[in-house]
mmCIF file of C-alpha atoms in Angstrom:
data_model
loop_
_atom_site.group_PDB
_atom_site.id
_atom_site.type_symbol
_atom_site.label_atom_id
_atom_site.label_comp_id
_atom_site.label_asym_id
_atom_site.label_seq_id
_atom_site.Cartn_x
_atom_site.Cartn_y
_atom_site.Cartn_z
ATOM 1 C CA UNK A 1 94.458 115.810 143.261
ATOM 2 C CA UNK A 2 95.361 114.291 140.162
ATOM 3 C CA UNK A 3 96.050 115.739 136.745
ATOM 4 C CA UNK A 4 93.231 118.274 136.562
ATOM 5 C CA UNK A 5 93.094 118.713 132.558
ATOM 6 C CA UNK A 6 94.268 115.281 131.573
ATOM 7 C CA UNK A 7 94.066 114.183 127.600
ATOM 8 C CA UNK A 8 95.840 113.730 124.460
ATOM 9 C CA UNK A 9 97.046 116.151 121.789
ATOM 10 C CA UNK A 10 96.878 114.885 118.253
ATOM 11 C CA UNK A 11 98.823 117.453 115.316
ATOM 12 C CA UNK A 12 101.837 117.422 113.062
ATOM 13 C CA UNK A 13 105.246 117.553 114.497
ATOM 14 C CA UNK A 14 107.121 120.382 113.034
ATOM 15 C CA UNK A 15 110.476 121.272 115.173
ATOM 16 C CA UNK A 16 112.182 119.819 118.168
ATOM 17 C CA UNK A 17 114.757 121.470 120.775
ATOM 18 C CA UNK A 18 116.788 119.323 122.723
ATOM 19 C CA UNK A 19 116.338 119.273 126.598
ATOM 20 C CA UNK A 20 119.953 120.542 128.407
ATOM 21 C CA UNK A 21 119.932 122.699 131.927
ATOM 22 C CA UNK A 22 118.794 121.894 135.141
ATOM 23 C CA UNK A 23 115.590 120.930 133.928
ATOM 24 C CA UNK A 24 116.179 119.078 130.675
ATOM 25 C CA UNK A 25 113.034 118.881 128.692
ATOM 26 C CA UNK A 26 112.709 117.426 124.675
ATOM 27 C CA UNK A 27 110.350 120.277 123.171
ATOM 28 C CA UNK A 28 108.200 119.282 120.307
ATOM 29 C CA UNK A 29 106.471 121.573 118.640
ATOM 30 C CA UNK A 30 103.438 120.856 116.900
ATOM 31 C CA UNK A 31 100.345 122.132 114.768
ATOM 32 C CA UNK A 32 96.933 121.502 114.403
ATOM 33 C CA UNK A 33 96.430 123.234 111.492
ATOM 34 C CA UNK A 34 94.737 126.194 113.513
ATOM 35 C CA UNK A 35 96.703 126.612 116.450
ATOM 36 C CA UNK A 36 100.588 126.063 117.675
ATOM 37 C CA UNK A 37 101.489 123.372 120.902
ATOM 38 C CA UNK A 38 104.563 122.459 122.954
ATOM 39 C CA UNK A 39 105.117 119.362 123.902
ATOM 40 C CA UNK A 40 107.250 118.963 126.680
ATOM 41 C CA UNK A 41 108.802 115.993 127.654
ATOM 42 C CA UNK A 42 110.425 115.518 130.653
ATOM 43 C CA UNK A 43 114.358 113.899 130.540
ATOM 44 C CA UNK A 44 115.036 114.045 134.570
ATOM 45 C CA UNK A 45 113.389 113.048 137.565
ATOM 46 C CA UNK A 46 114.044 115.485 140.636
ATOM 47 C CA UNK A 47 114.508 112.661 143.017
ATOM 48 C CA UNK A 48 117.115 110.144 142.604
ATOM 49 C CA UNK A 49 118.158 108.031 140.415
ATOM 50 C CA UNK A 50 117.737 111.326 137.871
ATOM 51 C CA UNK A 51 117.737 109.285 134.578
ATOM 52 C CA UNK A 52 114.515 108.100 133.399
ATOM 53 C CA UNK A 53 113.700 105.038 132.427
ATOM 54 C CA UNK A 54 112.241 104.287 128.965
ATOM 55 C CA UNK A 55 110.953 101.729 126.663
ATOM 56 C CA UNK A 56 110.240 101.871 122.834
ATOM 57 C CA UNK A 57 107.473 99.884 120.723
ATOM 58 C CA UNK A 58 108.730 100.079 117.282
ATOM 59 C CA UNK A 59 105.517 98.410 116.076
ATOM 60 C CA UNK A 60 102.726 99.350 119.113
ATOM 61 C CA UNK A 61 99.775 97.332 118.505
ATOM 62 C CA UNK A 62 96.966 98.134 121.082
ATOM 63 C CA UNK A 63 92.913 98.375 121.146
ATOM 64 C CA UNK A 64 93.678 102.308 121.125
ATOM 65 C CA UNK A 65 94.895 102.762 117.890
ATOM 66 C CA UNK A 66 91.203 102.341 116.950
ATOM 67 C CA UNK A 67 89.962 105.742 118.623
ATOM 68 C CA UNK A 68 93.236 107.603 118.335
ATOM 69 C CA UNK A 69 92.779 107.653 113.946
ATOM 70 C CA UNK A 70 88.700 109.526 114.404
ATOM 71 C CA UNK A 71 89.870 111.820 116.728
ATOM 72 C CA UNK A 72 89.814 115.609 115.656
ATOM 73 C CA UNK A 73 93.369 117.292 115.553
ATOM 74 C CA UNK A 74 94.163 119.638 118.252
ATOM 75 C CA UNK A 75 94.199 118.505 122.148
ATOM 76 C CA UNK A 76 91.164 116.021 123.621
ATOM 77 C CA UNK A 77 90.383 115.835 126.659
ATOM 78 C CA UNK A 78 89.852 112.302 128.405
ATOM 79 C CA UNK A 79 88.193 110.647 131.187
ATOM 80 C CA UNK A 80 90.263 108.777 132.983
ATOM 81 C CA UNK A 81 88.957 105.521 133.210
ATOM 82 C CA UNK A 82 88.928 102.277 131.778
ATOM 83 C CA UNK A 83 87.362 101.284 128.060
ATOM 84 C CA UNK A 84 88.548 104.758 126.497
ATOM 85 C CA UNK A 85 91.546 106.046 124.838
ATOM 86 C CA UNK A 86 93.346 107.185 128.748
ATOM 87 C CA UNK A 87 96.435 105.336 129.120
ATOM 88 C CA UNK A 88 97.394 103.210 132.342
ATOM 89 C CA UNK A 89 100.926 101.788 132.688
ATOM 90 C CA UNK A 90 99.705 99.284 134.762
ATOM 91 C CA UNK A 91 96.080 98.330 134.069
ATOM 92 C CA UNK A 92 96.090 99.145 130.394
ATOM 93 C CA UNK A 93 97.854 96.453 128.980
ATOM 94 C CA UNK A 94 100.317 98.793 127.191
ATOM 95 C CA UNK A 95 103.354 96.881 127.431
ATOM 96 C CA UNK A 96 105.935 94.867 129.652
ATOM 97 C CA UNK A 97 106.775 97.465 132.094
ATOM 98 C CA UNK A 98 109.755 95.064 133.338
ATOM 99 C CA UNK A 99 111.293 96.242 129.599
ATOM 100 C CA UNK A 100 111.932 99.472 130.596
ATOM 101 C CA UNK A 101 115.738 100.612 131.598
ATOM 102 C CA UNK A 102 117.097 103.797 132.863
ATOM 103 C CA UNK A 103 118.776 106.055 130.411
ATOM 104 C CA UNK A 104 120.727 109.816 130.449
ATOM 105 C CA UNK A 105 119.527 112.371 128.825
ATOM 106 C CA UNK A 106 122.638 113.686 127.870
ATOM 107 C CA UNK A 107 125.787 112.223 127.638
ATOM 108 C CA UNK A 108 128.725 112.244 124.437
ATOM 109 C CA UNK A 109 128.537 109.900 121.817
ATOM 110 C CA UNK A 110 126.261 108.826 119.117
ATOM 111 C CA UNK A 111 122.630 107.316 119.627
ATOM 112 C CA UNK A 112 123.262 106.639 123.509
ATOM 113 C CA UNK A 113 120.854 109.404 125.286
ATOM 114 C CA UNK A 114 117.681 110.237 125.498
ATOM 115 C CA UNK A 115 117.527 113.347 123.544
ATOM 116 C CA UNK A 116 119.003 111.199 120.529
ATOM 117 C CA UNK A 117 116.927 108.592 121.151
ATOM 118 C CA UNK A 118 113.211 110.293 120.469
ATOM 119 C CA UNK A 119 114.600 112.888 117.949
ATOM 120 C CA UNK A 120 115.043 109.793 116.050
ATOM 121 C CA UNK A 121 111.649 109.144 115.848
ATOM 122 C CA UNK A 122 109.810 112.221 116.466
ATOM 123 C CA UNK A 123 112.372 113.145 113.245
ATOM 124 C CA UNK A 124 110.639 110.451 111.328
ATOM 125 C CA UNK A 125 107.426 112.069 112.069
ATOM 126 C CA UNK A 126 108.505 115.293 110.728
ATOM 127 C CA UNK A 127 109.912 114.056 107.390
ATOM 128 C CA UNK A 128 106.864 112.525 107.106
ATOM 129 C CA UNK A 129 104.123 114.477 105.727
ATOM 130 C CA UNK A 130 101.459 111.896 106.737
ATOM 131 C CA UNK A 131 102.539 111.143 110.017
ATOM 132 C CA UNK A 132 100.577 112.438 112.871
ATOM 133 C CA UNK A 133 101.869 112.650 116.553
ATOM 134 C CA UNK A 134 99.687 112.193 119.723
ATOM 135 C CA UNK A 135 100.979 113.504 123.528
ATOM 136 C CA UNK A 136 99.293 112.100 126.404
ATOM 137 C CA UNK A 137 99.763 114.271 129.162
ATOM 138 C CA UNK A 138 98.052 117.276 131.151
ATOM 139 C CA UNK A 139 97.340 120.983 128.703
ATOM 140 C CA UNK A 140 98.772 123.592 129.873
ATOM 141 C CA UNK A 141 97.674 127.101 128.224
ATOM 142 C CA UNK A 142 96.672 129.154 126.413
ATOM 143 C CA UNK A 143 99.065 131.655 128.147
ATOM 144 C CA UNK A 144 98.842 135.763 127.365
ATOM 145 C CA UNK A 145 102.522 135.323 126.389
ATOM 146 C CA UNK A 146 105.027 134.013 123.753
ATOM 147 C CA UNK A 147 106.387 130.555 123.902
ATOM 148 C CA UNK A 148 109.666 130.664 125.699
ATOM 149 C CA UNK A 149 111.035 127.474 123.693
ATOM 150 C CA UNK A 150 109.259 128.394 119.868
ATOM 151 C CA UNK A 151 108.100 132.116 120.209
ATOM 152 C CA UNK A 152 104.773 131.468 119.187
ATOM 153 C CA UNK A 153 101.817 133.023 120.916
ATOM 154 C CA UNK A 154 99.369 132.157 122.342
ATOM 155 C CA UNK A 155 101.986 129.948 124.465
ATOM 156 C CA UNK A 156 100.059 126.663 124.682
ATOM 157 C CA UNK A 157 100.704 122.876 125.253
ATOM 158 C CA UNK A 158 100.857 119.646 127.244
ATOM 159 C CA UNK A 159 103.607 118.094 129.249
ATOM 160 C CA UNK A 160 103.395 115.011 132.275
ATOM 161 C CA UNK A 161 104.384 112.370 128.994
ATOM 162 C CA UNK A 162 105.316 110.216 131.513
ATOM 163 C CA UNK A 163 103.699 107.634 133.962
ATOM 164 C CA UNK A 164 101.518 109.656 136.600
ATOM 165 C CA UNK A 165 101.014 107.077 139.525
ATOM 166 C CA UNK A 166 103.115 105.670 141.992
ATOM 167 C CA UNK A 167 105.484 108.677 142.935
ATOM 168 C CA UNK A 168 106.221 109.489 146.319
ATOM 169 C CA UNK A 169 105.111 111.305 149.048
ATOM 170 C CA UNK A 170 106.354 114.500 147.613
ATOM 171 C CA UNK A 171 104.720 114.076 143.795
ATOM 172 C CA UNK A 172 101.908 111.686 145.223
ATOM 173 C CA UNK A 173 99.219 114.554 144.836
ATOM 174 C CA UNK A 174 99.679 113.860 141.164
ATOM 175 C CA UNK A 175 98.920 110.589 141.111
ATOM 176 C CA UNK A 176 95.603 109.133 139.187
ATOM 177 C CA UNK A 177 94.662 106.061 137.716
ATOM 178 C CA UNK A 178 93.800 105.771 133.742
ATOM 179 C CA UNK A 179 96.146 109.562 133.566
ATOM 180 C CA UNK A 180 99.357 108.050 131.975
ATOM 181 C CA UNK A 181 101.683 110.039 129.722
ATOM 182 C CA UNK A 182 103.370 108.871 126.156
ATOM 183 C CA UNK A 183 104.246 110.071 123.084
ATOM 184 C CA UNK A 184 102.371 107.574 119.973
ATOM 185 C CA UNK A 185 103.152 108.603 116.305
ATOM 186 C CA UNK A 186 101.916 107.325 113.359
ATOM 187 C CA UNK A 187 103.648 106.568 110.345
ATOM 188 C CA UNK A 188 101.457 106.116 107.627
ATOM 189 C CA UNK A 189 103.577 105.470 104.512
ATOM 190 C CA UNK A 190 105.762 103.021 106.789
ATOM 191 C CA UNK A 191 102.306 101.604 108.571
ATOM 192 C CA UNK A 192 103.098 101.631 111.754
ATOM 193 C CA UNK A 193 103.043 102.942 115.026
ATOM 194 C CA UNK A 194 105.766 104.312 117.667
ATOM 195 C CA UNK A 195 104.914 103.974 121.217
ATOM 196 C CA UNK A 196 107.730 105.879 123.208
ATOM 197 C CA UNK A 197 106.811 105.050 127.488
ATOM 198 C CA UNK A 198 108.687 106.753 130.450
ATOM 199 C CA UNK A 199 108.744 106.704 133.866
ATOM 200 C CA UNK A 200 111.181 107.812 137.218
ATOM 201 C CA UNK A 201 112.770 105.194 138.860
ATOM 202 C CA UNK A 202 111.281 106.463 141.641
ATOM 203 C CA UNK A 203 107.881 105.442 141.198
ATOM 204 C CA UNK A 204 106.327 102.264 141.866
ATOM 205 C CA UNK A 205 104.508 99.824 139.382
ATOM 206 C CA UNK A 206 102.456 98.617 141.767
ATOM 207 C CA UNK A 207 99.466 100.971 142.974
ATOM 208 C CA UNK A 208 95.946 101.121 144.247
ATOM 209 C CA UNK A 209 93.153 101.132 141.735
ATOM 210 C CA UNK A 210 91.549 104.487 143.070
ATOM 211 C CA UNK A 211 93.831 107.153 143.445
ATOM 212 C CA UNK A 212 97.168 104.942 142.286
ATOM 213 C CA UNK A 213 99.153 105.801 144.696
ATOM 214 C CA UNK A 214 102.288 103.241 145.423
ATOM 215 C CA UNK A 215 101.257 100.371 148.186
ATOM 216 C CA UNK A 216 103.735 100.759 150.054
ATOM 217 C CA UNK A 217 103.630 97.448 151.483
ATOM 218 C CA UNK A 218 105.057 96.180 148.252
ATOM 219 C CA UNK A 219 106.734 99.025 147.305
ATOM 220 C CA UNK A 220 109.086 99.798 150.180
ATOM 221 C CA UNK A 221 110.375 96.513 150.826
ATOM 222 C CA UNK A 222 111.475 95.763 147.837
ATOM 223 C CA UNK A 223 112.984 97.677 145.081
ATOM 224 C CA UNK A 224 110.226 99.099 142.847
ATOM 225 C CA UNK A 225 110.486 97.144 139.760
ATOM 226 C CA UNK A 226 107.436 95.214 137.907
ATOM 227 C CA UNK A 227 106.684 91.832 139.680
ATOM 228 C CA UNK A 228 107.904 88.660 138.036
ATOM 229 C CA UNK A 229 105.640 86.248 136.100
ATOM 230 C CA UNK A 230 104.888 83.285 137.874
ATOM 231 C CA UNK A 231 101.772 83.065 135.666
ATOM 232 C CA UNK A 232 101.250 83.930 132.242
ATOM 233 C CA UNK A 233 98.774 84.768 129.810
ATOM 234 C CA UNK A 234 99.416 82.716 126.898
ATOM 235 C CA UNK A 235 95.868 82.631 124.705
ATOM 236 C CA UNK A 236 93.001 83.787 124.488
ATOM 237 C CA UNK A 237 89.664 82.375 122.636
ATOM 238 C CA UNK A 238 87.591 85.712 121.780
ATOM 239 C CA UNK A 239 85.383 85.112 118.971
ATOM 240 C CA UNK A 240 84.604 81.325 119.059
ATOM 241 C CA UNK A 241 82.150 79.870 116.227
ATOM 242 C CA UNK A 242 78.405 80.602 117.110
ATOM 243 C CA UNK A 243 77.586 82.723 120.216
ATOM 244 C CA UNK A 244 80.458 83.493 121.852
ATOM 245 C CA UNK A 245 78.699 83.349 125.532
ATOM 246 C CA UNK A 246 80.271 80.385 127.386
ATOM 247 C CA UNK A 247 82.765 79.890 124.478
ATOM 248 C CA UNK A 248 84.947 82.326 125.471
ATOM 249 C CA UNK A 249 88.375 81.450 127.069
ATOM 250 C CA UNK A 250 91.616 82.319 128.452
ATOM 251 C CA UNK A 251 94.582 80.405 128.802
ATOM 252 C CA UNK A 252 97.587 80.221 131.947
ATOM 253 C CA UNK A 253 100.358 78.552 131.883
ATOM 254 C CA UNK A 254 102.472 78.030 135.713
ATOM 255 C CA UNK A 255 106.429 79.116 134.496
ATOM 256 C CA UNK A 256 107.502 77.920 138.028
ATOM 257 C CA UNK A 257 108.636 74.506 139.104
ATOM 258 C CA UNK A 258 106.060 74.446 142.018
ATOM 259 C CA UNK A 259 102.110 73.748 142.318
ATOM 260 C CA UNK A 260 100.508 77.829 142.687
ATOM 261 C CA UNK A 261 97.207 78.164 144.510
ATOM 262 C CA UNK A 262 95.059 80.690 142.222
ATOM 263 C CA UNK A 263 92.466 80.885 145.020
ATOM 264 C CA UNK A 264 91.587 84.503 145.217
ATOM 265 C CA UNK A 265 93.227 85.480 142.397
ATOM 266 C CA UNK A 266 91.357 87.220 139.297
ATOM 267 C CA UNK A 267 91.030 87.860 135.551
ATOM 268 C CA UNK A 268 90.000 91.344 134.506
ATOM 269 C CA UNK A 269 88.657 92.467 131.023
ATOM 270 C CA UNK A 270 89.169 95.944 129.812
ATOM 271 C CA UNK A 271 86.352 97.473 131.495
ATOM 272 C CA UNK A 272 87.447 95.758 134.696
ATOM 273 C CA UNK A 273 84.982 93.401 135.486
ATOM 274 C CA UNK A 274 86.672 90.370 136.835
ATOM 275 C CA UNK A 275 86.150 86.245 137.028
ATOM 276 C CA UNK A 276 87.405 85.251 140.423
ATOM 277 C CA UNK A 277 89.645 82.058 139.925
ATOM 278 C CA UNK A 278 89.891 79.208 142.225
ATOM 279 C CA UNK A 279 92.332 76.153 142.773
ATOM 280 C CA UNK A 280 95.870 75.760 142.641
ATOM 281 C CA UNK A 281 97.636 75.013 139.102
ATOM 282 C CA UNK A 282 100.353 72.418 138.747
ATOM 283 C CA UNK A 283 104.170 73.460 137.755
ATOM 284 C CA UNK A 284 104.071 73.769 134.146
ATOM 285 C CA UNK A 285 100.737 73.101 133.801
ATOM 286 C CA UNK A 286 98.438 74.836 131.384
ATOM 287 C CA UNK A 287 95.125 75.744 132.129
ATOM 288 C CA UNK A 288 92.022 76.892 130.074
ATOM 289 C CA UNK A 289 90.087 78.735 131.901
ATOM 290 C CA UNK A 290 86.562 78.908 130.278
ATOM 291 C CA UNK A 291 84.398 81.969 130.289
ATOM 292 C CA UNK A 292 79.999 81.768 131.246
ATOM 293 C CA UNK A 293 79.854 85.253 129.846
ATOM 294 C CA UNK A 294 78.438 86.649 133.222
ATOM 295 C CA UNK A 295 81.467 88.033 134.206
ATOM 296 C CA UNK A 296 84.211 88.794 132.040
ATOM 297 C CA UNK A 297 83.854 89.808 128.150
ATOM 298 C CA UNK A 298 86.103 89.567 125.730
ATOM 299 C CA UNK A 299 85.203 92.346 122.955
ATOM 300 C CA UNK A 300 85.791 90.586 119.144
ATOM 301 C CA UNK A 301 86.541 94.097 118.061
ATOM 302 C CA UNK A 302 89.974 94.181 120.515
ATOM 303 C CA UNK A 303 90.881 94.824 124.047
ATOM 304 C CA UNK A 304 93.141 94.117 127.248
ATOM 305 C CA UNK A 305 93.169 90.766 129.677
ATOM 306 C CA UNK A 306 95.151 91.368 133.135
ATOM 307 C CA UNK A 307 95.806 88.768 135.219
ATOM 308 C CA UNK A 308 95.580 89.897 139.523
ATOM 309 C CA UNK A 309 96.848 88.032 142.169
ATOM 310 C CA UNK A 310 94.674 87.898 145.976
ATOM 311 C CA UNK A 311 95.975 90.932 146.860
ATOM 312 C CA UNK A 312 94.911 92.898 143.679
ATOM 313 C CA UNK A 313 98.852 92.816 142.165
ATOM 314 C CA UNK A 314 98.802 92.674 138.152
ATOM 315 C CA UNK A 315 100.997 89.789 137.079
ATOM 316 C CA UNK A 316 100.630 89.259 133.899
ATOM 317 C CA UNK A 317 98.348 91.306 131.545
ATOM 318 C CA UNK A 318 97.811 91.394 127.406
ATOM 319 C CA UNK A 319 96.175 92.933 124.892
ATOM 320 C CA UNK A 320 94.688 92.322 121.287
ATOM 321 C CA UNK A 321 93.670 94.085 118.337
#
């Protein structure tokens, strides 16, 4: 099923409550200028391990910037798929998913939780007069009743800002490709941009590329945590003097101490078209792998390269601005 109403909210952040109960959620609340929205951010998973793990980009740099500064204020819908402003834990290019680590919401002490954690920098965004904050998640609303959280009516807003693929069996009816969940803000007078990414440790970073649900026969045999990088991405030629066609390049470098046959194995651009590689690459070795323009493209104006193993498995994956 997916999320059905899937897009990002783009306003001023105003107030925050922190999330406590059974069902701890950080509320945001937020204005765009016309109308009121709750952001709700969700602090527990329901199946365990509870605490949710997390990862911050203090400085997010990421093709997407680009269309999230035109956008109108007020919640935008998106279509999920590759080459627009939709978000994708795994195919997007975001970050290092192997980064993230669980964390409580709630527990005593200073700057140790969750709830301290993005009140510090949604907090930033509300001191900030310039700032802007954007909520990728599903809408909820309008509702023909008061906000239970901020008591402002129409009750209205967007929670899922969290990943949305991989669950199991019992959330797997959620679960969509290019339908991710984050909070971004933008700090203007600081210039730069907060990327705040969760996710349950029960879902799987590995999923199919049509309805992303985990493969299981990855994701049940071993814990589900972000494969290891046998191969990296380390460069990338993109706008090469004269005509870029055949110019183009990408470069891998082997981290392991043994040869690696690449037979089978694929590089994607961010509208997923894909060069099938071929031929093993030595331990240590670094290989530039050059690009006829008939297959992948490399945009000069920014964009992601993912690196896919035979069976389809991202290992290694980059973007550029």
């Amino acid at each position: 099923m997916s999320l059905q109403d899937y897009g990002v909210l783009k306003g001023k952040a105003i107030e925050t409550k922190k999330g406590a109960g059974s069902s701890p959620h950080f509320q945001i609340l937020v204005s765009d200028d016309k109308l009121l929205f709750r952001i709700a951010v969700n602090f527990q998973s329901q199946e365990p391990p509870s605490d949710v793990l997390y990862f911050v980009d203090e400085n997010f740099h990421h093709p997407i910037i680009d269309l999230l500064g035109p956008m109108p204020k007020g919640f935008n819908k998106l279509a999920c798929k590759p080459g627009g402003a939709a978000l994708d834990f795994i195919r997007g290019n975001l970050f290092d998913t192997s980064l993230m680590i669980p964390l409580p919401y709630d527990i005593s002490g200073p700057d140790n939780d969750l709830n301290e954690l993005v009140q510090k920098y949604v907090a930033k965004a509300i001191a900030m007069e310039s700032s802007t904050i954007y909520a990728f998640g599903e809408r909820w609303g309008p509702e023909n009743e008061r906000d239970k959280f901020f008591g402002f009516t129409p009750g209205n807003g967007i929670h899922d800002i969290h990943m949305n693929q991989g669950s199991s069996d019992k959330f797997m009816k959620y679960d969509g490709v290019w339908q991710d969940g984050s909070l971004v803000i933008h700090l203007p007078d600081e210039n730069r941009w907060i990327a705040i990414f969760l996710a349950f440790q029960s879902q799987c970073f590995h999923t199919d590329d049509v309805q992303g649900h985990r493969i299981k026969d990855i994701c049940d045999k071993v814990p589900p945590k972000p494969a290891e990088k046998s191969i990296c991405i380390i460069a990338a030629l993109v706008n090469p003097k004269g005509a870029d066609k055949g110019l183009e390049s990408v470069t891998l470098l082997n981290t392991t101490p043994q040869e690696i046959d690449l037979t089978g194995w694929s590089l994607a651009d961010k509208n997923k078209k894909k060069l099938v590689l071929k031929d093993g690459i030595a331990a240590g070795e670094a290989r530039r792998v050059h690009l006829s323009g008939q297959d992948i493209e490399l945009s000069n104006n920014g964009g992601i390269i993912t690196l896919l193993n035979k069976s389809g498995i991202k290992i290694d994956g980059v973007s550029y601005t």
